[in-house]
XYZ file of C-alpha atoms in Angstrom:
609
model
C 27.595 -4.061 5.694
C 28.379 -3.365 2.189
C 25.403 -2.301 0.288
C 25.587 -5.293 -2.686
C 25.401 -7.351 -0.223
C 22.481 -5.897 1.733
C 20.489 -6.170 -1.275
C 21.018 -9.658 -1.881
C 19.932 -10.646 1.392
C 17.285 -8.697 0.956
C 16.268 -10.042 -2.114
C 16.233 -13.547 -0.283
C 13.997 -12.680 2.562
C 11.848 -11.086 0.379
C 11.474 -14.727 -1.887
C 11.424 -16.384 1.177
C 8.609 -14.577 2.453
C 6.534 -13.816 -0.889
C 7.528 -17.206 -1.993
C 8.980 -20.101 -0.340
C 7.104 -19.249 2.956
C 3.934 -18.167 1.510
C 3.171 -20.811 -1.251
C 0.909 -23.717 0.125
C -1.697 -24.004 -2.612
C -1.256 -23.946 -6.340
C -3.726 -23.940 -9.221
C -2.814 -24.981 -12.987
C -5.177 -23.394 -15.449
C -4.478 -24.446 -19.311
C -6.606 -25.566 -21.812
C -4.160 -28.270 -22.863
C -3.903 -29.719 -19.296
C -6.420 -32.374 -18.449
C -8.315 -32.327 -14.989
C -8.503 -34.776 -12.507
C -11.598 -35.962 -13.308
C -10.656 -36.294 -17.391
C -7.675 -38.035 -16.629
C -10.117 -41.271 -16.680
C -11.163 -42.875 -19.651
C -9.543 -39.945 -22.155
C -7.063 -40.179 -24.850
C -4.925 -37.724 -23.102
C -2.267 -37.313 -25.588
C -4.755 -36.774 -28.790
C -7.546 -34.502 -26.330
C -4.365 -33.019 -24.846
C -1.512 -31.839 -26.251
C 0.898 -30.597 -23.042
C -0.028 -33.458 -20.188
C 3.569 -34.184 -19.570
C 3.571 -30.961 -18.983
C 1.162 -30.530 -16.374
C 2.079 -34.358 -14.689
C 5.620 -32.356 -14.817
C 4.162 -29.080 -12.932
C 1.994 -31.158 -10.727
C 4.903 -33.419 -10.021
C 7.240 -30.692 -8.588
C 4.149 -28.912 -6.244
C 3.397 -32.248 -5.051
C 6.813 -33.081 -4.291
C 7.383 -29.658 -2.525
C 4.456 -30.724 -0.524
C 1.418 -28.006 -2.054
C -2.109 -28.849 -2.735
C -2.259 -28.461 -6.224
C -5.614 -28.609 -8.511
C -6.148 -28.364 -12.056
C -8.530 -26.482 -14.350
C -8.749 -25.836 -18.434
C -11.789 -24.116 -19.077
C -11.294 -24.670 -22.949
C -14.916 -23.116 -23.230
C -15.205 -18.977 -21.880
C -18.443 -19.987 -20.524
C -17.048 -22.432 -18.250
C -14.614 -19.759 -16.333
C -17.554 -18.337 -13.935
C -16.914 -16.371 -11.017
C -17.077 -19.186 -8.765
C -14.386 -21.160 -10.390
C -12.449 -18.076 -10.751
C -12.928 -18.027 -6.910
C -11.481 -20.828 -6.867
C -8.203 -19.460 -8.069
C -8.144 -16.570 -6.221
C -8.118 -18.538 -2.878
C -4.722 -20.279 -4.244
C -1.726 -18.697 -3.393
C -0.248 -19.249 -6.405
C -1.677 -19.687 -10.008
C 0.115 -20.760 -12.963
C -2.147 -19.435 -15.596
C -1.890 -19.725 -19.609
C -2.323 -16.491 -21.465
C -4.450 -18.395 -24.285
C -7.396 -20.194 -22.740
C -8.662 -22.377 -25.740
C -12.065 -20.439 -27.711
C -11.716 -17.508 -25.380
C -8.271 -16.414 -26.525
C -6.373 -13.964 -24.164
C -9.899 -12.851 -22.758
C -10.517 -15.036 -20.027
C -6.674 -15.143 -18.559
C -7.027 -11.586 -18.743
C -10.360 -11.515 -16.865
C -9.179 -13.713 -14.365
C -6.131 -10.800 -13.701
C -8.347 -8.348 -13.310
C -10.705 -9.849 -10.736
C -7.237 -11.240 -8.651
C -6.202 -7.727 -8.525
C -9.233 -6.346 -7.314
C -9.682 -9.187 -4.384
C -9.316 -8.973 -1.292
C -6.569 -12.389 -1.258
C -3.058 -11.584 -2.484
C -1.703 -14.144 -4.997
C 1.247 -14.717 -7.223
C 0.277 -15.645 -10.900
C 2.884 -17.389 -13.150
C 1.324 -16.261 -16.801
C 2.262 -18.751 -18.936
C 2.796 -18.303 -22.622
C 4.399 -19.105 -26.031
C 3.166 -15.365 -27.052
C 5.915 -12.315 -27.215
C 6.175 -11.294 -23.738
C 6.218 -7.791 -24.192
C 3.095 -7.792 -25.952
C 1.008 -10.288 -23.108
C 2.570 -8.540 -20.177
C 1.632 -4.902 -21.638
C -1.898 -6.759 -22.164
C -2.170 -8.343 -18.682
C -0.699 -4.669 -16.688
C -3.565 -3.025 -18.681
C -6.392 -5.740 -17.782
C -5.184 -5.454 -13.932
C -4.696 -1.831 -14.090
C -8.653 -1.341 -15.467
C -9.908 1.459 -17.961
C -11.690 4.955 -16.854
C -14.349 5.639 -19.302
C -13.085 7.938 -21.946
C -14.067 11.937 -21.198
C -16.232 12.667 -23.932
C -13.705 15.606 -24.556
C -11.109 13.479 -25.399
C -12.774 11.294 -27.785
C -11.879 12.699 -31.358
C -14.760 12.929 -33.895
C -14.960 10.989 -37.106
C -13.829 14.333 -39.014
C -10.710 14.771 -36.623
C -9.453 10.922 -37.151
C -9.992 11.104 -41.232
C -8.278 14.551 -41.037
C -5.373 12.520 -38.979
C -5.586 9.263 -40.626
C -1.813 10.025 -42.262
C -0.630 10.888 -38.734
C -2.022 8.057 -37.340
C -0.953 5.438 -40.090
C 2.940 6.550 -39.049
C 4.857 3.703 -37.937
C 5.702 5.661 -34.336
C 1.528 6.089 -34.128
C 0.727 2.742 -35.237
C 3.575 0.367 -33.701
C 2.947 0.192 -29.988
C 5.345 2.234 -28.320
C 6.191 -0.545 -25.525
C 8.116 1.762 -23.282
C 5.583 4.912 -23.481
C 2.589 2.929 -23.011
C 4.346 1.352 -19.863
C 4.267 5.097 -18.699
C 0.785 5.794 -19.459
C 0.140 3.028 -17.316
C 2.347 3.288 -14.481
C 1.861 7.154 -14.281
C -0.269 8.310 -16.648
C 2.098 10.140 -19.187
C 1.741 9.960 -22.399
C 5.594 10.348 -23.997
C 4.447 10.744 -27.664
C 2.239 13.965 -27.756
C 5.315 15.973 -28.485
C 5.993 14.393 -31.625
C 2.297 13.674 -32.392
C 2.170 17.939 -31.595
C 4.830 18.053 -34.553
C 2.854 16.034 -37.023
C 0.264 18.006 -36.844
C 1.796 21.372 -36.946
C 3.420 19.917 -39.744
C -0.084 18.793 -41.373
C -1.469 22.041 -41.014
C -3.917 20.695 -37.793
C -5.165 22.816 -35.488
C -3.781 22.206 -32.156
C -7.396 21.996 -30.106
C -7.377 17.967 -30.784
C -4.398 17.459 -30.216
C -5.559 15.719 -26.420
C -7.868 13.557 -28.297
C -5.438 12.508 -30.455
C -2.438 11.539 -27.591
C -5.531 9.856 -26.197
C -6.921 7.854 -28.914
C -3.688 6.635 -29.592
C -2.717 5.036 -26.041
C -6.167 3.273 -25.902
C -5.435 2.037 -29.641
C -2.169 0.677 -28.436
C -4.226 -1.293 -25.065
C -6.666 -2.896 -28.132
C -4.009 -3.910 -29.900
C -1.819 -5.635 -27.569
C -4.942 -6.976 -25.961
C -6.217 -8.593 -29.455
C -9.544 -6.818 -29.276
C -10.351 -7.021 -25.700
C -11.350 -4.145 -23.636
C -10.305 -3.788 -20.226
C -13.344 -3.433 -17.352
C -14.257 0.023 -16.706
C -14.116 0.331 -13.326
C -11.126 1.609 -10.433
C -8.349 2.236 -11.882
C -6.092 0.508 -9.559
C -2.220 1.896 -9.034
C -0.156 -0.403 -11.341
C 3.790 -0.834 -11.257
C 5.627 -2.930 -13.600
C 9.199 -3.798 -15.076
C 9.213 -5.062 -18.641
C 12.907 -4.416 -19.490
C 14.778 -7.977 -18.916
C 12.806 -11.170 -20.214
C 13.793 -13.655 -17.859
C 12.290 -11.265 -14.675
C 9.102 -9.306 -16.333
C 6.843 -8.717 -13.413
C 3.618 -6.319 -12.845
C 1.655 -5.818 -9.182
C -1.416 -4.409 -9.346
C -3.619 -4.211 -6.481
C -3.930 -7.930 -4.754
C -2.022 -9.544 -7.329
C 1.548 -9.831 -8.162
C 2.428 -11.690 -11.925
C 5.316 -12.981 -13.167
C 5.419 -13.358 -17.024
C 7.219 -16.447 -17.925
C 7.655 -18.080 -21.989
C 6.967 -21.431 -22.343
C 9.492 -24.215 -22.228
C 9.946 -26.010 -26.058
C 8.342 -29.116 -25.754
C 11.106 -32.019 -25.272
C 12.659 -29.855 -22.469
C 9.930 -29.495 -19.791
C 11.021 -32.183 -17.973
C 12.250 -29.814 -14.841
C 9.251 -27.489 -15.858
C 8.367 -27.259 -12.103
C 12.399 -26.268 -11.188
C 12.385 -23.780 -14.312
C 8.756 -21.638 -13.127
C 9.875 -22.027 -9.167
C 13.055 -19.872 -10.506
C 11.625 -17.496 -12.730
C 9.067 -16.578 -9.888
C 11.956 -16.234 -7.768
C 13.553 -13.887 -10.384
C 10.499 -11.691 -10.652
C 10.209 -10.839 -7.062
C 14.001 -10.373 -6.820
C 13.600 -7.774 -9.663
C 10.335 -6.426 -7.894
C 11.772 -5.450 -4.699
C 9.534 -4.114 -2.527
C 10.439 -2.346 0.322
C 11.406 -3.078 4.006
C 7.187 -2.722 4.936
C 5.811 -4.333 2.148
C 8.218 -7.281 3.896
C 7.040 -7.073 7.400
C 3.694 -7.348 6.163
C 4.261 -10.194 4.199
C 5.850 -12.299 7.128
C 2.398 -11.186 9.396
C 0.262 -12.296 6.572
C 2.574 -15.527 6.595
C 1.928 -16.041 10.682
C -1.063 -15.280 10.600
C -2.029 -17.849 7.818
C -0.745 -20.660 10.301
C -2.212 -19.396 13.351
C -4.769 -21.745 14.543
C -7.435 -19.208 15.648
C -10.583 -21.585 15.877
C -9.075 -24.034 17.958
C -6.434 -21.714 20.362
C -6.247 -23.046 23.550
C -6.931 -19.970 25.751
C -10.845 -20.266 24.099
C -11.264 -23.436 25.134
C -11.839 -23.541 28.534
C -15.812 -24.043 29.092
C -15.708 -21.306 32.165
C -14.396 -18.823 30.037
C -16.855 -19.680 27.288
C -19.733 -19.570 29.374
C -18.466 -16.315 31.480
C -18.261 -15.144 27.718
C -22.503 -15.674 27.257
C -22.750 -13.493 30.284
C -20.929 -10.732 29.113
C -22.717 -11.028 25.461
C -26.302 -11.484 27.130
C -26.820 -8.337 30.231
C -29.569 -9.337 31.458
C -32.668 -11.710 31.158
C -34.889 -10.206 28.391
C -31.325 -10.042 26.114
C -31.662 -13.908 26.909
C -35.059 -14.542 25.757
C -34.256 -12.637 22.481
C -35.410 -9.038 23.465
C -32.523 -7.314 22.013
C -33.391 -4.749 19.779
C -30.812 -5.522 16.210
C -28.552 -2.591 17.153
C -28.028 -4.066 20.657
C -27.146 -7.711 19.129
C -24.314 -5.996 16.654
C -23.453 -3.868 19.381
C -22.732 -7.387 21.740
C -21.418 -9.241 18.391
C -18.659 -6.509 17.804
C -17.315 -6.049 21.275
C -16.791 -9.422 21.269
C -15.164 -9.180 18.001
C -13.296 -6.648 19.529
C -11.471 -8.884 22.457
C -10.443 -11.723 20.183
C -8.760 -9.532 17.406
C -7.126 -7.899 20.272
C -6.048 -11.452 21.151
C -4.851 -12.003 17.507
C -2.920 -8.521 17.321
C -0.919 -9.282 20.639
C -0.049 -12.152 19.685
C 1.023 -11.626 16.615
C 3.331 -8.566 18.064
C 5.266 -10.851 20.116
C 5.693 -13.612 17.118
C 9.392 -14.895 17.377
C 9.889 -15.469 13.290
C 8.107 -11.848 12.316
C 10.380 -9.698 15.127
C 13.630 -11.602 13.908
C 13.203 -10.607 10.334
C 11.971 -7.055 10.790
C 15.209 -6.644 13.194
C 17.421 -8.085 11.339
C 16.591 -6.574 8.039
C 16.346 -2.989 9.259
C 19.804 -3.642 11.502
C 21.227 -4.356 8.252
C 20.347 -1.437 6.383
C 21.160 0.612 8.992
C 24.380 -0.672 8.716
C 25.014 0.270 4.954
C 26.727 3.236 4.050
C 24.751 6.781 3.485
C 25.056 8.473 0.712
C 24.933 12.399 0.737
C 21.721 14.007 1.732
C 19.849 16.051 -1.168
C 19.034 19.676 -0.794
C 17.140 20.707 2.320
C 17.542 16.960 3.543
C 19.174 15.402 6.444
C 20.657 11.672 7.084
C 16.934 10.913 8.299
C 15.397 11.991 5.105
C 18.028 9.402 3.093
C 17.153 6.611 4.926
C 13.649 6.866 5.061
C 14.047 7.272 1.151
C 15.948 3.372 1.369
C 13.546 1.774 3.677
C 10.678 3.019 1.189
C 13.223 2.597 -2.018
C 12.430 5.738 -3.249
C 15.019 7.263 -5.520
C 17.134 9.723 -4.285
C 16.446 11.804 -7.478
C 12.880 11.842 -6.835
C 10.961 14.729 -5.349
C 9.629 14.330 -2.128
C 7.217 17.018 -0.659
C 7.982 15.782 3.063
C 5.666 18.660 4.571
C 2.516 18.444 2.725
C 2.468 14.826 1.329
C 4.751 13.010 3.496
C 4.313 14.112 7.174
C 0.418 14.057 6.824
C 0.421 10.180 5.268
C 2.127 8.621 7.849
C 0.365 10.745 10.686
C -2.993 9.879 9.354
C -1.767 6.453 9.295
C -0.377 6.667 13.349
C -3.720 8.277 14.426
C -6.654 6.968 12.402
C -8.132 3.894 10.621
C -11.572 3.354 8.732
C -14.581 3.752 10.819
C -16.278 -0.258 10.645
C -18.105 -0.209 13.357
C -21.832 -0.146 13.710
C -21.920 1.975 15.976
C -20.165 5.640 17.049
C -17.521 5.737 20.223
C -14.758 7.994 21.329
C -12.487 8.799 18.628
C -15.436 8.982 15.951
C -14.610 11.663 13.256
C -17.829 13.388 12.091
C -18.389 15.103 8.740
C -21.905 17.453 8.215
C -22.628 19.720 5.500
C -19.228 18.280 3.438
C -17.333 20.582 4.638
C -17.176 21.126 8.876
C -15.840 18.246 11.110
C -16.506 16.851 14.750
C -14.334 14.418 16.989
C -16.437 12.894 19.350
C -15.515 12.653 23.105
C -17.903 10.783 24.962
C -16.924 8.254 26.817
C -17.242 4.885 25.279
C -19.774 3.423 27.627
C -22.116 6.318 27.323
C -22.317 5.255 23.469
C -23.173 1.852 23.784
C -25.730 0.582 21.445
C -27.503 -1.660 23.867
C -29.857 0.741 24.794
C -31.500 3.313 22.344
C -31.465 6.794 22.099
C -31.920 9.385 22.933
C -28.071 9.731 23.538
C -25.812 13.085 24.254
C -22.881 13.110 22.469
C -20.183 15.630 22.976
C -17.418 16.452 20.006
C -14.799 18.537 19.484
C -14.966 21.081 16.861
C -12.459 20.055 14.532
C -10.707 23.287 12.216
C -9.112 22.123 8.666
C -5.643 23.621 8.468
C -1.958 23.348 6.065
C 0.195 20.604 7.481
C 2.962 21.662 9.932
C 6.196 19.937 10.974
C 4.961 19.825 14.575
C 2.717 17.736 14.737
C 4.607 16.364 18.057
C 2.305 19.339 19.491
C -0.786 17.085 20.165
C -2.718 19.883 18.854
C -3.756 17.960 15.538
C -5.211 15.054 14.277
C -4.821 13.566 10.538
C -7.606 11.325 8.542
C -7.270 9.819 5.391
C -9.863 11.512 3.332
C -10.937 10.404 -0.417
C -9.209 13.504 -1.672
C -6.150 12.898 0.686
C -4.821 12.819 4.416
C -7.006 16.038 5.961
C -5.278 17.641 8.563
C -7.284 19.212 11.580
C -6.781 21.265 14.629
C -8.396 19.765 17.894
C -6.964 22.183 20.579
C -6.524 25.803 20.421
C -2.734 26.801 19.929
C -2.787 29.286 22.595
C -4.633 27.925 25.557
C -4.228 24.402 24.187
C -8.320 23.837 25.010
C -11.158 22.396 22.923
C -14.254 23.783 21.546
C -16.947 21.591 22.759
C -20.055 21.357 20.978
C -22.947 18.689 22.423
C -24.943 16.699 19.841
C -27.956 14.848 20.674
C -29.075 11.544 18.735
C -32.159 10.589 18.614
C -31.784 7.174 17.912
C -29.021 6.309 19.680
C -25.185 5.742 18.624
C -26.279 3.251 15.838
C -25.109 4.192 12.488
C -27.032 2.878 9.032
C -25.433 2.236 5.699
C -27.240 2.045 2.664
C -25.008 0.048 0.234
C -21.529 1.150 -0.526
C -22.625 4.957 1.323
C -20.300 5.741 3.983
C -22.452 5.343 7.553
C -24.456 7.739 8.350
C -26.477 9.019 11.784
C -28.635 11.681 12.392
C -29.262 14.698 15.402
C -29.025 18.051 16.688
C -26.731 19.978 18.425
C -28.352 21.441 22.106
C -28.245 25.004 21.527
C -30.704 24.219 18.415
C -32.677 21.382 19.272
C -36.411 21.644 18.662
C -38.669 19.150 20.982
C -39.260 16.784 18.130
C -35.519 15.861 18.536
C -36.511 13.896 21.332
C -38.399 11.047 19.027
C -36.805 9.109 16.913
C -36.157 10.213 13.343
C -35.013 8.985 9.720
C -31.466 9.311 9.260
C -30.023 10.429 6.195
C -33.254 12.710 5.505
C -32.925 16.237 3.853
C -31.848 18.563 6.931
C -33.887 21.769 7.510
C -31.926 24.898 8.219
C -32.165 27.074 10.617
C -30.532 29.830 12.496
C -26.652 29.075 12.782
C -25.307 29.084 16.677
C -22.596 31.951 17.179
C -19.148 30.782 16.703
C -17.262 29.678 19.805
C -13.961 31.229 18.328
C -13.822 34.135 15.600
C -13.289 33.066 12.427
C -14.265 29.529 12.780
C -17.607 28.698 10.540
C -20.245 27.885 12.640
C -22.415 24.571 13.101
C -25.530 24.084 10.984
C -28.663 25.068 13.080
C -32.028 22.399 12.461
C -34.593 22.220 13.636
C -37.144 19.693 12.779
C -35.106 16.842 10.875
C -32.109 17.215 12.470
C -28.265 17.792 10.849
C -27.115 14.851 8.819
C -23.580 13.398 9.741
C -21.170 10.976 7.616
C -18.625 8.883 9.975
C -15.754 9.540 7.718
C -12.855 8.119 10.324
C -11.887 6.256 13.645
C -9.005 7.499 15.808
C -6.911 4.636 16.822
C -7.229 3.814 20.530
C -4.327 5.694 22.269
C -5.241 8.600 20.223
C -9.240 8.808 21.185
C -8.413 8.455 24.564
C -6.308 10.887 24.764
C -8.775 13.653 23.110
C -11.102 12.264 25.893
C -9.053 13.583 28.546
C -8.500 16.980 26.845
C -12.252 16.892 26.938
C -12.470 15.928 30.367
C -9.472 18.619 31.995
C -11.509 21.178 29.488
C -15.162 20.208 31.495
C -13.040 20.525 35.189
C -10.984 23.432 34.824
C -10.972 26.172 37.649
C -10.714 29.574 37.196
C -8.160 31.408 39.604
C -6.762 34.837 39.779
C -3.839 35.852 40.526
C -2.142 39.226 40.696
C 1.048 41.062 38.955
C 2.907 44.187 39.342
């Protein structure tokens, strides 16, 4: 297939799926478009000036058969978070950049708590503004603000001493295309000529940081009319502001298209005219062949009657169900300890999504595009491999559309993503199991190995566990080995070795827990539990304790191998561990048996010459 036309069929699946299949629910938020309920008893055209327009939009959803609602909020006050709730839960919004008394402030609110939800949506912002200007606005709202490093904030001495620099056109016009970079990757294109200006003003060089800095958070105030963006994440932002009729940003959970405003007298096929220009935004977007797949699972799975399937309606399975929740007859007359109840509650959990997932793997509409899209680029022609690449490397580079001018560290960044991504998943449970990966003192790491049933929270501790000493190490490209496992770590995929590399055998270390395999979280902390490891338990460790308390140190065990660090020794309070990961099934199992071979190995000798 020729690659032009690969990409426009892309480009259709991908409004088909982001679009045309994934619309069902639309929200039109103006202040000059009168709600349902004002539509009675108002003098629409004096109390609102664009209702044609909005009996124009609501006309077209309707007729394309979406459930369409309409707010104003002409007051700020009147945009609260559960109204705003109510837009995030529509698939798409249609949203005007200037919200009555509030200005840009509240559209720009809105952005920023859709990008930061969990609910993807598509936001058409609306607006008789420049569109340079209210995109570069809304892609700094989404994108959020760190708080500024006190080092980088210049005093009042350094910005009179630069006031001439600063009151240069190139300073004081917002640079559209560098403050797009700052954004998008945190580059700041002017400090070379700001560096100039000052060598060229006699300034001394040390603020010239707080200077390049000042000026792109100037710039965000100024396109944003005064409004400062939430300090909070700073979420990963891409945008393309370049061609008017497809400006787009995505940021986190939300995906906007920035559209002008029709003149008034031609928004008669207003609803045709914003349908298209969303269209042309995610054409110009293109995301790549994953971002795809997931959007046609997200699609099935929005349609998929769960609550009402037919294989959980059959009373003998329901009630066969209550016997498997409830073990015995004190867990019937409410006797369960809380632990024990989650415990029940998320096995439970467990079966159905496991339901869901098959199901979903098998779905007819979901294989068919995934096949035929990657068929097709496979297909295309390949251009000539880079230096140190293969054919392999230049696809995977057009699956992901990365450029093939872009560096790509396949060893170190690539190989240990998509491995930690293959073998591990958040830990969510409330409660640790085979394939939990342990973290104590912030720095050494444990895989545990029990088998599952040993760890189940329906009974309280005191509970052995046994891990696997887990050794940080570089990334390889043999990972095919089985000798490693990869987490996704705050810092970054961690890569660590489970088996040694010449006998291929674990170092097993056992733990006990004092409370059981219940973990406790304490807000946003990552879970925690609490207990010893045998060769350093104290008799106390056989009464429950407070997790998360201060651990006491004592005497470190010996090493099992040389040069690996040994475990913390405690021994009244016990050594403190974070549950930083969960191997995926296949993966935890498989540890268990490299456990379990390790535990029944024989010794033989043999003889040689």
């Amino acid at each position: 297939m020729e690659t032009a036309q690969f990409e426009a069929n892309f480009a259709d699946a991908v409004v088909r799926s982001f679009r045309d299949d994934a619309i069902r629910t639309a929200v039109l938020i103006d202040d000059q478009f009168p709600t349902y309920l004002q539509m009675h008893g108002a003098n629409l055209k004096d109390d609102f000036k664009e209702f044609k327009r909005a009996a124009n939009l609501y006309s077209f959803f309707h007729q394309r058969g979406l459930i369409c609602d309409i707010e104003n909020w002409r007051n700020p006050e009147d945009a609260d978070l559960e109204l705003i709730d109510k837009a995030r839960k529509s698939d798409l919004v249609v949203l005007d950049y200037q919200l009555g008394a509030g200005g840009p402030k509240t559209a720009l609110e809105i952005l920023r708590h859709l990008a930061v939800s969990a609910h993807f949506n598509l936001v058409v912002l609306y607006t008789n503004d420049p569109l340079t200007k209210v995109a570069l606005a809304a892609a700094a709202a989404m994108r959020g603000v760190a708080p500024p490093d006190p080092k980088l904030v210049p005093t009042a001495e350094v910005l009179g001493e630069a006031a001439a620099i600063l009151d240069r056109e190139e300073f004081r016009e917002v640079d559209s295309a560098g403050l797009v970079a700052y954004l998008t990757r945190g580059e700041t294109p002017w400090k070379a000529d700001i560096q100039a200006a000052m060598a060229e003003a006699g300034m001394h060089l040390r603020s010239l940081r707080p200077l390049t800095s000042y000026i792109a958070r100037r710039w965000i105030q100024q396109v944003s009319e005064g409004y400062t963006p939430a300090e909070g994440p700073i979420l990963e932002l891409r945008c393309d502001l370049g061609v008017a009729g497809a400006m787009w940003i995505h940021c986190g959970s939300c995906f906007v298209a920035v559209v002008d405003k029709l003149k008034a007298g031609a928004d008669q096929d207003e609803g045709n005219y914003v349908w298209n220009r969303v269209g042309a935004a995610l054409r110009a977007w293109r995301p790549n062949f994953y971002r795809l797949v997931l959007s046609e699972i997200q699609n099935a799975l929005e349609l998929e009657a769960v609550a009402d399937h037919e294989a959980w309606l059959d009373d003998n399975l329901c009630l066969g169900l209550g016997l498997y929740l409830l073990e015995s007859d004190d867990a019937a007359a409410g006797k369960m300890e809380a632990v024990a109840v989650a415990g029940s509650a998320q096995s439970l959990i467990d079966r159905f999504v496991d339901l869901i997932r098959r199901r979903l793997a098998t779905h007819l509409k979901i294989t068919e595009t995934a096949t035929h899209m990657l068929s097709a680029r496979l297909s295309t022609a390949l251009s000539a491999p880079g230096l140190g690449e293969s054919s392999r490397h230049v696809r995977a580079r057009q699956l992901a559309h990365v450029a093939a001018d872009t560096a790509c560290d396949w060893q170190e960044k690539v190989l240990p993503a998509v491995n930690a991504f293959m073998m591990s998943d958040e830990f969510r449970g409330g409660h640790i199991t085979t394939g939990s990966v342990l973290q104590s003192d912030g720095a050494h790491y444990w895989l545990c190995v029990s088998p599952a049933c040993d760890l189940e929270p329906r009974e309280t501790g005191p509970v052995l566990m046994q891990v696997i000493r887990l050794s940080p190490r570089p990334s390889t490209d043999k990972y095919s080995t089985g000798e490693h496992i990869v987490i996704a770590t705050e810092k970054g995929p961690a890569v660590l070795t489970a088996l040694n590399a010449l006998n291929r055998q674990p170092s097993l270390k056992v733990i006990l827990l004092p409370n059981g395999a219940g973990v406790v979280r304490d807000g946003n902390s990552p879970p925690m539990l609490t207990g010893w490891f045998a060769s350093t338990m104290a008799p106390s460790a056989f009464g429950p304790t407070v997790v998360g308390a201060a651990p006491t140190t004592a005497a470190a065990e010996a090493p099992a191998e040389a040069g690996e660090p040994a475990p913390a020794a405690h021994s009244e309070v016990g050594t403190a561990f974070t549950v930083v990961a969960q191997l995926r099934g296949t993966f935890a199992t498989r540890f268990l048996l490299a456990a379990g071979q390790h535990l029944s190995r024989v010794g033989v000798d043999f003889i040689d010459l």
